[in-house]
Amino acid sequence: MAAHEIGEVLVQPEDLQRRVGELAERITADYAGRSLLLIGVLKGAMFFVSDLMRRLEVDCEVDFMAVASYGSQTSSSGVVRILKDLDGSIEGRDVLIVEDIVDSGLTLSYLLRTLRARDPASLEVCALLTKPERREVDLPIRYVGFEIENRFVVGYGLDHAERFRNLPYVAVLAGH
Ligand code: IMP
Ligand code: MG
């Protein structure tokens, strides 16, 4: 991995872990006495959902979905294709979508519509990162890790053309 490809670090590993702990505490309190189904959105949310789930103190299960948005590498079109659907039904379940980043919001908006149609008891969103400046649709995001400026970031699961997911921090891609 060439060092010149990675720019400024926006979120350090210890800040990621601290924030994940805070979110887990809120979610644990909000879902006390219920049983929660986490839906990790692959691949970007892989580390986030696994770190978050390990810190939840409520009864919970996890399922995964993989989606691809038609569009260029760095911007989405809102037309979303399901690459991998959930293994199980969400009807009557308390569901929490766990996303890496909400940019325009178009991908999440599609996911919410699709999952709402399957009649969950409740449906909320937990996103590690959001770029409020880029939002094109107004979405109810219950839990947010960090609001970041409008720059393309990689690391802690987030990629650029499938690379850099393994970085332990969130950093700006050089030149973006
Ligand atoms: P949206 O539909 O514009 O909200 O885009 C959402 C998806 O685009 C995310 O789930 C990411 O996979 C990807 N994405 C958006 N911004 C970034 C970024 O800064 N770095 C890496 N992936 C991103
Ligand atoms: Mg991606």
CSV table of C-alpha atoms in Angstrom, one decimal, residues 12 30-31 45 49 54 72 79 85 92 95 104 125 130 139 152 167-169 173:
chain,number,residue,atom,x,y,z
A,12,GLN,CA,-8.1,7.5,14.6
A,30,ASP,CA,-33.0,1.7,23.5
A,31,TYR,CA,-33.6,-1.9,22.8
A,45,ALA,CA,-19.8,-2.1,7.3
A,49,VAL,CA,-21.0,-4.2,12.5
A,54,ARG,CA,-19.6,-7.4,20.3
A,72,SER,CA,-19.4,5.9,-11.1
A,79,VAL,CA,-30.4,2.6,-8.7
A,85,ASP,CA,-30.2,-10.8,0.1
A,92,GLY,CA,-42.2,-8.6,13.0
A,95,VAL,CA,-34.3,-4.3,12.7
A,104,SER,CA,-26.2,11.1,-1.1
A,125,VAL,CA,-30.4,3.0,10.9
A,130,THR,CA,-22.3,10.7,7.2
A,139,LEU,CA,-33.5,10.2,5.8
A,152,PHE,CA,-13.8,10.6,-0.2
A,167,LEU,CA,-6.6,0.5,7.3
A,168,PRO,CA,-7.3,0.7,11.0
A,169,TYR,CA,-8.3,4.4,10.7
A,173,LEU,CA,-8.0,9.3,-0.2
